Amino acid sequence: MRLNTFGTKFMVVCAAALLLAACETTPEKAAMTSGQGASSSTTMAEPAGPQPGTEADLKLNVGDRVFFAFNKQDLSATARATLERQAAWLKKYPNVAVTVEGNCDDRGTREYNLALGSRRANAAKNYLVSLGVQSTRIKTISYGKERPVAVGDNEAAWSQNRNAITVVN
Amino acid sequence: MMTLALTRTLTRLRYGVLLALTLLIPTLSPGVARAELQIDITQGNVNPLPIAIANFYVPDAATGHFGNDIPAVVRADLERSGLFKPLDPTSFIQAPAAMQVQPNFQDWRVINAQALVTGDITAQPDGQLKVEFRLWDVYAQQQMTGLVYVTAPANWRRVAHLISDAIYKRITGEDGYFDTRIVYVAESGPLTHRVKRLAIMDQDGYNQRYLTNGASLVLTPRFSPNQQEITYLSYYGNRPRVYLLNIDTGQQEVVGDFSGMTFAPRFSPDGNTVVMSMAEPDGSSNIFTMDLRSRRVSRLTREPSINTSPCYSPDGKEIAFNSDRGGSQQLYVMNADGSNQHRISFGQGRYATPVWSPRGDLVAFTKILDGTFSIGVMHPDGSGERLLDHSYLEEGPTWAPNGRVIMFYRETQGDAHGRGVHDQLWSVDLTGYNLREVITPTDASDPAWSPLSPLIH
């Protein structure tokens, strides 16, 4: 929120620097953003955080993911609190559209886990919709057990991989 | 791609004119009357039958290497089946040229061969190869079968597999499965960003070819009954949907272009229908069919649960699938129109991936119990459950076309940093014996076994 006190152009520069450093955009997007930055002011300052309304902002200041128990899609109190923050954030940035990605650990069969990932993504989406976010702003996709965020064949990794991650389109 | 497709088409055409003639020769005078040489493959742990597969006689020096190459492939095929023990060719007494008329059976008895394979190869004026082989019962001193194939030299491995199939069939009484191919998912790269490509190979791991380039995540390829097409799941454009791929032309088309993700596709036995799952907005997944000619879509299940991994019975009248509608993942069977849905698995644990045997008498499945994955079989009514193999993680059974061998993939358990994780293809006999790794150039998963080629059998 401190960023709001700076000028818009400066925010673009900050965001560009952060995004490039984090390698979180495609090369095309990154090049475009840095181009804008290069043509703007020469003001120098330390970036104070992600640009509001971006995926980096969602990740850092809101929480982009919720976690599930083994073979479950029930939303825990923690998960609901995260989704409530996401809903408030989505209402604050009405032009942002997102995709909820459902994921599983690899202790199930491939096709069943594709279905389970879909169940988790829709559980998160439907809760966001129940909180007043327009359904058309939220897509879902399931990766089943294909996109683990943590490796290591143990419960610590599996619990990280049973998730629904909200990403900005 | 174009060149590959063209080559493949030409190869197909050549297969079409590949000749197979039975070699008839007068029966030699038998010695002592004895039971015919045979293997009962319904018994587990059989003693492999000692068989001598001699190098083939080739008078022409330019094609002489085929005289060693073709028998070597036959030996490898039969050895991998677990039912035969091909003897070491260095122990052979009689040379190929000396067996042109008739083997000296005494020379083969002394090395304890019960069966003997001889053959010869002659180059034809048009450049084709004529490959003859004969299978002999060493003790009865009789020919058991004999065939001649005429084909382009490029097809030499396929001729070898056809010979293996003929030997297997004559001695076991069952169709072989050596002239078949495997489509699978070739895996590479880190576990968090795995690159997956469709790949196809002969059942013995040769003639590897990639069918997709890895740009899109692909999963669960399955053959059409005529082997010309594969149905699979692709994340092309970040939209997971069911596709068809023509192996010969490389042409792809979307089948499951519905509102939600489509996945878990399989062909009907007549090849006219694809059955698959679709993810619905309430989080459930249900089973649908698409008629490939009329494009008509039919809903088979309507449940607020997961219903997936559908697989037709070989007569096309029923579909096995798994569902957690009763609280845990279990196997179900329904009629092909969706009626009479009933649960068939009642054991401990979760049951998944039912795959109907080509013979119709068994359903292979994956079972998950106490953190261990098993591959097993049961009758379609749920009786007679038998587990064939188990490990940290294995799933995705597929049947050899004769219903005697099951292939699946296994993933090894890695350490806390994900090191040591490998995905590999394995095969095991229906008896639970003869567990073998199927060697692939990269990590591999989701195997699907082709039918026998309709062009030759």
XYZ file of C-alpha atoms in Angstrom:
626
model
C 0.000 0.000 0.000
C 2.957 2.274 0.495
C 3.364 2.127 -3.235
C 0.237 4.216 -3.645
C 2.188 7.263 -2.548
C 4.502 6.981 -5.550
C 3.743 8.011 -9.112
C 2.249 5.564 -11.554
C 5.296 5.537 -13.819
C 7.511 4.721 -10.909
C 5.309 1.812 -9.995
C 5.764 0.428 -13.480
C 9.523 0.590 -13.064
C 9.351 -1.186 -9.727
C 7.072 -3.851 -11.040
C 9.270 -4.402 -14.055
C 12.336 -4.825 -11.893
C 10.587 -7.266 -9.610
C 9.034 -9.288 -12.366
C 12.284 -9.569 -14.242
C 14.135 -10.586 -11.139
C 11.577 -13.216 -10.314
C 11.363 -14.470 -13.895
C 7.639 -14.730 -13.460
C 6.500 -13.365 -16.797
C 6.965 -14.642 -20.295
C 9.935 -13.118 -22.134
C 7.541 -11.129 -24.364
C 5.737 -9.536 -21.434
C 8.940 -8.820 -19.586
C 10.489 -7.129 -22.587
C 7.410 -4.953 -23.076
C 7.294 -3.875 -19.449
C 10.988 -3.066 -19.280
C 10.592 -1.053 -22.453
C 8.038 1.136 -20.755
C 10.317 1.471 -17.789
C 13.299 2.517 -19.873
C 11.376 5.354 -21.464
C 10.171 6.731 -18.160
C 11.880 8.755 -15.465
C 15.360 8.328 -14.100
C 14.169 8.411 -10.515
C 15.997 5.813 -8.472
C 14.579 4.099 -5.425
C 14.391 0.647 -3.904
C 11.264 -1.288 -5.009
C 9.005 -1.489 -2.009
C 6.818 -4.401 -3.133
C 4.865 -5.782 -6.021
C 2.581 -3.664 -8.147
C -0.953 -3.822 -6.740
C -3.356 -5.948 -8.734
C -0.649 -8.222 -10.107
C -0.010 -11.880 -9.513
C 3.057 -10.967 -7.450
C 0.839 -8.783 -5.275
C -1.677 -11.589 -4.892
C 1.036 -14.035 -3.959
C 2.841 -11.812 -1.468
C 0.081 -9.766 0.134
C -3.017 -11.956 -0.180
C -1.977 -15.581 -0.510
C -2.367 -17.286 -3.878
C -2.983 -20.860 -2.753
C -4.994 -23.058 -0.426
C -4.145 -26.578 0.681
C -6.176 -29.755 1.040
C -6.128 -32.976 3.012
C -5.334 -36.247 1.233
C -8.014 -37.134 -1.357
C -10.215 -34.255 -0.129
C -11.533 -31.026 -1.580
C -12.971 -29.595 1.668
C -11.904 -26.027 2.454
C -10.306 -25.667 5.878
C -10.791 -22.530 7.990
C -7.346 -21.379 6.834
C -8.256 -22.031 3.209
C -11.522 -20.111 3.568
C -9.699 -17.162 5.144
C -7.243 -17.106 2.222
C -10.074 -17.247 -0.300
C -11.896 -14.466 1.535
C -8.801 -12.272 1.158
C -8.634 -13.290 -2.523
C -12.311 -12.348 -2.996
C -11.731 -8.923 -1.427
C -8.665 -8.428 -3.606
C -10.575 -9.461 -6.758
C -13.313 -6.962 -5.905
C -10.685 -4.271 -5.476
C -9.252 -4.997 -8.942
C -12.365 -5.660 -11.022
C -10.438 -5.889 -14.306
C -8.325 -8.816 -13.145
C -9.310 -12.287 -14.334
C -7.810 -15.381 -12.776
C -7.440 -19.110 -13.239
C -7.627 -21.474 -10.299
C -5.277 -24.419 -10.847
C -6.142 -27.618 -8.974
C -3.294 -29.948 -8.051
C -2.782 -33.270 -6.282
C -0.022 -35.272 -4.671
C 1.067 -38.352 -6.597
C -0.450 -40.920 -4.240
C -3.397 -41.475 -6.562
C -3.866 -42.683 -10.116
C -3.372 -40.216 -12.958
C -6.908 -39.962 -14.294
C -8.572 -39.927 -10.885
C -6.194 -37.146 -9.843
C -7.152 -35.081 -12.899
C -10.727 -35.299 -11.621
C -9.654 -34.578 -8.031
C -7.683 -31.510 -9.154
C -10.777 -30.270 -10.949
C -12.792 -30.812 -7.803
C -10.321 -28.731 -5.766
C -10.133 -25.918 -8.327
C -13.923 -25.743 -8.457
C -14.236 -25.861 -4.673
C -12.000 -22.770 -4.492
C -13.749 -21.058 -7.411
C -17.225 -21.735 -6.084
C -16.296 -20.289 -2.699
C -14.957 -17.144 -4.382
C -18.204 -16.883 -6.355
C -20.239 -17.331 -3.166
C -18.342 -14.326 -1.786
C -19.514 -12.182 -4.672
C -16.794 -12.569 -7.318
C -18.231 -12.880 -10.814
C -18.057 -16.447 -12.063
C -16.920 -15.284 -15.504
C -13.728 -13.825 -14.009
C -12.553 -17.204 -12.748
C -11.452 -20.081 -14.960
C -10.396 -23.430 -13.579
C -7.887 -26.001 -14.757
C -6.707 -29.264 -13.251
C -3.158 -30.530 -13.553
C -3.814 -33.643 -11.491
C -0.435 -34.889 -10.267
C 1.436 -33.386 -13.230
C 2.691 -30.134 -11.683
C 4.057 -30.731 -8.190
C 5.429 -27.613 -6.522
C 7.506 -29.667 -4.091
C 9.581 -32.748 -4.872
C 10.458 -35.397 -2.333
C 8.374 -38.476 -1.807
C 7.177 -37.662 1.702
C 4.200 -36.062 3.441
C 5.932 -32.674 3.647
C 6.068 -32.479 -0.144
C 2.694 -34.111 -0.738
C 0.925 -31.621 1.543
C 2.381 -28.755 -0.540
C 1.230 -30.394 -3.755
C -2.434 -30.802 -2.701
C -3.490 -27.284 -3.558
C -5.527 -24.840 -5.562
C -3.415 -21.943 -6.832
C -4.989 -18.737 -8.083
C -3.021 -17.171 -10.935
C -3.701 -13.920 -12.781
C -4.542 -14.466 -16.453
C 6.990 -35.010 -40.458
C 5.822 -35.311 -44.026
C 8.669 -37.642 -44.868
C 8.000 -39.739 -41.818
C 4.342 -40.028 -42.647
C 5.098 -40.950 -46.233
C 7.620 -43.557 -45.203
C 5.132 -45.008 -42.813
C 2.416 -45.148 -45.447
C 4.721 -46.867 -47.900
C 5.727 -49.294 -45.216
C 2.093 -50.033 -44.596
C 1.504 -50.672 -48.260
C 4.401 -53.059 -48.330
C 2.994 -54.862 -45.347
C -0.156 -55.236 -47.363
C 1.646 -57.310 -49.957
C 3.774 -59.114 -47.436
C 3.153 -62.732 -48.253
C 2.907 -65.500 -45.756
C 2.615 -68.994 -47.125
C 2.575 -72.185 -45.177
C 5.419 -74.483 -46.028
C 4.127 -77.972 -46.480
C 6.537 -80.831 -46.501
C 6.031 -84.559 -46.244
C 5.904 -85.732 -42.673
C 9.112 -87.451 -41.725
C 8.892 -90.874 -40.226
C 8.382 -90.327 -36.515
C 10.463 -92.284 -34.060
C 8.745 -93.303 -30.897
C 5.183 -92.044 -30.583
C 5.039 -89.255 -27.997
C 2.881 -86.417 -26.857
C 3.147 -83.323 -29.013
C 5.536 -80.615 -27.888
C 3.552 -77.899 -26.143
C 3.545 -75.389 -23.305
C 0.572 -74.891 -21.020
C 0.754 -71.154 -20.435
C -2.043 -71.119 -17.901
C 0.427 -72.460 -15.341
C 2.719 -70.059 -13.521
C 6.434 -70.635 -13.222
C 6.695 -73.071 -16.104
C 10.105 -74.389 -16.927
C 11.042 -72.452 -20.049
C 11.127 -74.711 -23.083
C 14.684 -75.217 -24.420
C 14.597 -74.125 -28.055
C 17.452 -73.886 -30.537
C 17.023 -71.072 -33.039
C 19.704 -71.582 -35.649
C 21.036 -68.791 -37.793
C 19.295 -68.758 -41.159
C 21.061 -69.872 -44.302
C 21.657 -66.971 -46.720
C 23.463 -67.768 -49.967
C 23.731 -64.090 -50.968
C 26.623 -62.256 -49.250
C 24.977 -58.815 -49.485
C 22.008 -59.880 -47.383
C 23.974 -62.379 -45.315
C 23.640 -60.388 -42.065
C 19.894 -61.037 -42.011
C 20.739 -64.691 -41.431
C 22.031 -63.672 -37.978
C 19.831 -60.629 -37.348
C 16.402 -62.222 -37.769
C 17.076 -65.270 -35.544
C 18.575 -62.933 -32.900
C 15.295 -60.983 -32.730
C 13.313 -64.238 -32.529
C 15.529 -65.476 -29.672
C 15.059 -62.199 -27.785
C 11.275 -62.242 -28.302
C 10.868 -65.805 -27.085
C 13.264 -65.328 -24.174
C 11.384 -62.272 -22.931
C 8.132 -64.202 -22.946
C 9.518 -66.293 -20.110
C 8.088 -69.436 -21.713
C 11.130 -70.322 -23.823
C 14.811 -70.770 -23.127
C 16.640 -70.069 -26.388
C 19.905 -71.978 -26.350
C 23.277 -70.346 -26.926
C 24.065 -70.490 -30.677
C 27.730 -71.144 -29.927
C 26.696 -74.570 -28.639
C 25.129 -75.537 -31.966
C 26.773 -78.399 -33.827
C 25.059 -78.301 -37.184
C 25.661 -75.339 -39.523
C 22.729 -73.586 -41.273
C 23.844 -74.669 -44.739
C 23.810 -78.312 -43.695
C 20.121 -78.185 -42.729
C 18.738 -77.247 -46.116
C 16.880 -80.504 -46.523
C 16.476 -81.797 -43.025
C 18.209 -81.233 -39.702
C 20.191 -84.007 -38.120
C 18.042 -84.234 -34.984
C 20.678 -86.121 -33.025
C 22.894 -83.027 -33.195
C 20.136 -81.025 -31.469
C 19.190 -83.680 -28.938
C 22.718 -83.709 -27.535
C 22.407 -80.034 -26.589
C 18.988 -80.730 -25.042
C 16.982 -78.684 -27.524
C 13.356 -79.772 -27.533
C 12.401 -77.499 -30.399
C 14.486 -76.283 -33.317
C 13.998 -73.371 -35.697
C 15.751 -73.346 -39.065
C 15.396 -70.991 -41.974
C 16.814 -69.477 -45.089
C 16.670 -66.109 -46.776
C 16.972 -65.454 -50.488
C 17.106 -62.087 -52.212
C 14.483 -61.787 -54.946
C 15.169 -60.162 -58.359
C 12.981 -57.176 -57.344
C 15.069 -56.574 -54.200
C 12.571 -58.144 -51.810
C 13.582 -60.786 -49.329
C 12.057 -64.243 -49.178
C 12.334 -65.498 -45.611
C 11.459 -69.110 -44.858
C 11.463 -70.742 -41.482
C 10.545 -74.141 -40.095
C 9.833 -75.140 -36.503
C 10.817 -78.714 -35.648
C 9.972 -81.022 -32.795
C 13.440 -82.447 -32.111
C 12.306 -85.638 -30.364
C 9.394 -86.446 -32.682
C 11.607 -85.444 -35.630
C 8.690 -83.627 -37.202
C 8.036 -80.221 -38.644
C 5.525 -78.402 -36.456
C 5.021 -75.404 -38.702
C 6.686 -73.566 -41.541
C 6.043 -70.235 -43.235
C 7.563 -68.098 -45.941
C 7.420 -64.301 -45.987
C 8.223 -62.033 -48.920
C 8.861 -58.437 -47.969
C 11.106 -55.401 -48.357
C 14.396 -55.704 -46.444
C 13.392 -52.711 -44.277
C 10.692 -54.881 -42.691
C 13.152 -57.462 -41.441
C 12.416 -56.881 -37.738
C 8.721 -57.244 -38.379
C 9.273 -60.552 -40.177
C 11.259 -61.724 -37.176
C 8.350 -60.821 -34.866
C 5.911 -62.646 -37.170
C 8.116 -65.749 -36.942
C 8.148 -65.405 -33.133
C 4.354 -65.152 -33.156
C 4.060 -68.271 -35.336
C 6.351 -70.270 -33.032
C 4.559 -69.028 -29.898
C 1.176 -69.904 -31.358
C 2.195 -73.356 -32.558
C 3.671 -74.350 -29.202
C 1.342 -72.603 -26.731
C -1.870 -72.731 -28.745
C -2.374 -68.993 -28.089
C -1.892 -66.059 -30.408
C 1.437 -64.309 -30.015
C 1.977 -60.620 -29.309
C 5.411 -59.910 -30.761
C 4.272 -58.129 -33.937
C 2.812 -55.281 -31.901
C 3.709 -51.767 -30.877
C 3.535 -49.723 -27.699
C 2.495 -46.091 -27.546
C 3.582 -44.378 -24.335
C 4.537 -41.056 -22.764
C 8.266 -40.304 -22.880
C 9.290 -38.162 -19.902
C 12.247 -35.843 -19.404
C 13.213 -32.779 -17.380
C 12.735 -31.860 -13.704
C 9.799 -33.342 -11.770
C 8.195 -29.924 -11.270
C 8.276 -29.120 -14.995
C 8.185 -32.496 -16.660
C 8.313 -32.538 -20.456
C 6.060 -35.271 -21.826
C 5.937 -36.485 -25.411
C 3.940 -39.195 -27.091
C 6.250 -41.931 -28.342
C 5.728 -45.170 -30.201
C 7.963 -48.233 -30.449
C 7.877 -51.915 -31.301
C 7.003 -54.082 -28.289
C 10.703 -54.998 -27.918
C 11.740 -51.329 -27.654
C 13.059 -50.897 -31.202
C 11.958 -48.414 -33.876
C 11.417 -45.604 -31.377
C 9.634 -42.556 -32.761
C 8.241 -39.425 -31.093
C 4.756 -38.367 -32.124
C 4.623 -34.992 -30.348
C 7.359 -32.451 -29.641
C 6.870 -31.858 -25.923
C 5.551 -28.285 -26.218
C 2.221 -29.369 -24.689
C 1.686 -31.716 -21.783
C 0.270 -35.007 -23.113
C -1.093 -37.973 -21.150
C -2.829 -41.360 -21.482
C -2.488 -42.346 -25.168
C -4.619 -45.318 -26.315
C -4.723 -47.183 -29.636
C -7.705 -47.417 -31.917
C -8.582 -51.000 -32.885
C -7.070 -50.510 -36.350
C -3.817 -49.117 -34.845
C -3.893 -46.108 -37.171
C -5.082 -43.642 -34.564
C -4.357 -42.756 -30.965
C -6.673 -40.941 -28.601
C -5.009 -39.009 -25.796
C -5.179 -35.969 -23.520
C -3.286 -32.830 -24.555
C -2.941 -29.502 -22.728
C -2.494 -27.713 -26.068
C -3.296 -24.019 -25.578
C -3.561 -24.719 -21.830
C -6.941 -26.336 -22.465
C -6.887 -30.000 -21.453
C -8.958 -31.866 -24.021
C -9.165 -35.252 -25.702
C -7.559 -35.474 -29.152
C -7.181 -37.975 -31.960
C -3.845 -38.402 -33.693
C -3.428 -40.262 -36.961
C -0.073 -42.043 -36.625
C 0.536 -42.221 -40.367
C -0.357 -38.678 -41.382
C 0.389 -36.847 -38.129
C -3.018 -35.179 -38.415
C -4.617 -34.220 -35.078
C -8.156 -33.258 -34.202
C -10.020 -32.352 -31.043
C -12.635 -34.846 -29.927
C -13.583 -33.581 -26.507
C -14.247 -29.896 -27.200
C -16.777 -29.432 -24.429
C -17.209 -26.709 -21.833
C -15.072 -28.507 -19.286
C -11.833 -30.482 -19.361
C -12.167 -33.833 -21.164
C -9.830 -36.664 -20.195
C -9.390 -40.435 -19.767
C -10.304 -41.363 -23.377
C -10.584 -44.847 -24.861
C -11.918 -46.211 -28.138
C -14.838 -48.593 -28.378
C -13.879 -52.008 -29.801
C -15.337 -51.071 -33.221
C -13.367 -47.808 -33.242
C -16.455 -45.684 -33.892
C -16.830 -44.215 -30.420
C -14.563 -42.560 -27.882
C -15.595 -42.825 -24.245
C -14.127 -40.214 -21.879
C -14.649 -38.157 -18.739
C -15.638 -34.517 -18.575
C -15.052 -32.260 -15.582
C -18.209 -30.368 -14.598
C -18.566 -26.965 -12.870
C -19.692 -28.505 -9.570
C -16.358 -30.326 -9.352
C -17.718 -33.702 -10.393
C -16.460 -35.714 -13.357
C -18.826 -37.823 -15.430
C -18.555 -40.216 -18.345
C -19.614 -39.368 -21.902
C -19.283 -40.936 -25.322
C -18.799 -39.299 -28.680
C -19.782 -41.090 -31.885
C -16.902 -40.182 -34.201
C -19.076 -40.339 -37.347
C -22.130 -38.369 -36.217
C -20.278 -36.370 -33.505
C -23.222 -37.117 -31.259
C -22.396 -36.849 -27.556
C -24.149 -39.012 -24.962
C -23.971 -38.718 -21.201
C -23.568 -42.080 -19.444
C -23.237 -41.045 -15.794
C -24.826 -38.195 -13.841
C -23.290 -38.233 -10.383
C -21.989 -35.544 -8.018
C -18.787 -37.601 -7.687
C -15.707 -38.638 -9.645
C -16.467 -41.066 -12.476
C -13.511 -41.767 -14.725
C -11.134 -44.234 -16.412
C -13.882 -45.802 -18.547
C -12.979 -48.899 -20.609
C -15.192 -50.958 -22.922
C -15.526 -54.719 -22.703
C -14.199 -56.369 -25.883
C -17.755 -57.076 -27.082
C -18.596 -53.380 -26.679
C -21.619 -54.094 -24.505
C -20.281 -52.940 -21.139
C -17.993 -50.276 -19.710
C -15.848 -50.617 -16.588
C -14.873 -47.414 -14.748
C -13.908 -46.114 -11.325
C -15.970 -43.861 -9.106
C -15.888 -42.551 -5.556
C -19.688 -42.209 -5.433
C -19.792 -44.623 -2.495
C -17.178 -42.693 -0.509
C -13.991 -44.323 -1.781
C -12.568 -44.972 -5.225
C -13.922 -48.331 -6.453
C -14.511 -50.231 -9.694
C -17.918 -50.208 -11.348
C -19.404 -51.765 -14.466
C -22.330 -50.416 -16.505
C -23.978 -51.232 -19.791
C -22.643 -49.283 -22.760
C -25.738 -47.048 -22.653
C -25.098 -46.124 -19.007
C -27.746 -48.393 -17.517
C -27.200 -50.940 -14.720
C -24.299 -49.166 -12.967
C -23.018 -51.490 -10.265
C -19.958 -51.753 -8.067
C -17.676 -54.779 -8.577
C -14.709 -54.202 -6.210
C -15.266 -54.751 -2.509
C -11.785 -55.445 -1.143
C -9.784 -53.223 1.170
C -8.239 -50.090 -0.306
C -8.929 -47.980 -3.366
C -9.360 -49.460 -6.841
C -8.644 -47.643 -10.099
C -7.943 -47.846 -13.848
C -10.024 -50.880 -14.824
C -8.913 -52.277 -18.197
C -10.842 -55.096 -19.768
C -8.831 -58.080 -21.069
C -9.042 -58.614 -24.850
C -10.461 -62.067 -23.958
C -13.208 -60.479 -21.885
C -12.772 -62.739 -18.876
C -10.732 -60.403 -16.653
C -10.394 -56.753 -15.709
C -6.917 -55.459 -14.826
C -6.764 -52.657 -12.260
C -4.593 -50.563 -9.958
C -5.111 -50.990 -6.224
C -3.910 -48.584 -3.553
C -3.693 -49.940 -0.012
C -1.598 -48.719 2.922
C 0.586 -46.549 0.691
C 1.398 -49.356 -1.744
C 0.241 -49.573 -5.352
C -0.543 -52.949 -6.941
C -1.495 -54.196 -10.376
C -4.115 -56.923 -10.241
C -6.872 -58.710 -12.106
C -10.393 -59.763 -11.206
C -13.349 -61.201 -13.070
C -15.855 -58.645 -14.385
C -18.251 -59.679 -11.615
C -15.617 -58.765 -9.016
C -14.671 -62.304 -8.063
C -11.232 -63.911 -8.148
C -9.098 -60.867 -7.294
C -5.409 -61.606 -7.801
C -2.510 -59.147 -7.382
C 0.363 -59.587 -9.841
C 2.840 -56.973 -8.677
C 3.224 -54.166 -6.151
C 5.602 -51.284 -5.459
C 5.806 -47.712 -4.165
C 3.898 -46.350 -7.174
C 2.628 -48.198 -10.229
C -0.501 -47.940 -12.339
C -1.931 -47.859 -15.828
C -2.163 -51.537 -16.864
C -2.512 -52.415 -20.560
C -3.021 -55.879 -22.047
C -1.063 -57.682 -24.721
C -3.552 -58.558 -27.475
C -3.540 -62.227 -26.461
C -4.550 -61.372 -22.881
C -1.560 -63.207 -21.358
C 0.778 -60.294 -20.498
C 0.128 -56.948 -18.791
C 2.310 -53.869 -19.167
C 2.178 -50.939 -16.720
C 4.441 -48.196 -15.425
C 6.259 -47.914 -12.143
C 7.676 -44.840 -10.457
C 10.486 -45.399 -7.993
C 10.473 -43.560 -4.684
C 12.884 -40.646 -4.535
C 14.630 -39.136 -1.542
C 13.542 -35.954 0.269
C 15.025 -33.888 -2.575
C 13.276 -35.815 -5.304
C 16.449 -37.596 -6.386
C 16.167 -41.156 -7.639
C 12.677 -40.836 -9.090
C 12.337 -42.853 -12.303
C 9.339 -43.818 -14.375
C 9.730 -47.063 -16.271
C 7.606 -49.546 -18.192
C 7.311 -53.097 -16.895
C 5.529 -56.209 -18.071
C 4.323 -59.210 -16.103
C 2.591 -62.457 -16.999
C -0.998 -62.995 -16.050
C 0.394 -65.713 -13.772
C 2.356 -63.061 -11.843
C 5.667 -64.444 -13.085
C 8.211 -63.087 -15.536
C 8.319 -59.468 -14.361
C 10.467 -57.576 -16.893
C 11.468 -53.990 -17.429
C 10.680 -52.730 -20.929
C 13.699 -50.659 -21.883
C 12.991 -47.166 -23.206
C 15.435 -44.370 -24.136
C 13.952 -41.977 -21.549
C 11.710 -42.276 -18.530
C 8.344 -43.622 -19.634
C 4.749 -43.907 -18.410
C 1.190 -44.563 -19.592
C 1.896 -47.491 -21.942
C -0.785 -48.759 -24.322
C -0.340 -52.009 -26.204
C -1.480 -52.158 -29.825
C -3.699 -54.893 -31.205
C -2.135 -57.416 -33.577
C -1.852 -55.973 -37.053
C -5.060 -56.667 -38.978
C -3.128 -56.663 -42.257
C -1.276 -59.870 -41.683
C -3.118 -61.875 -39.070
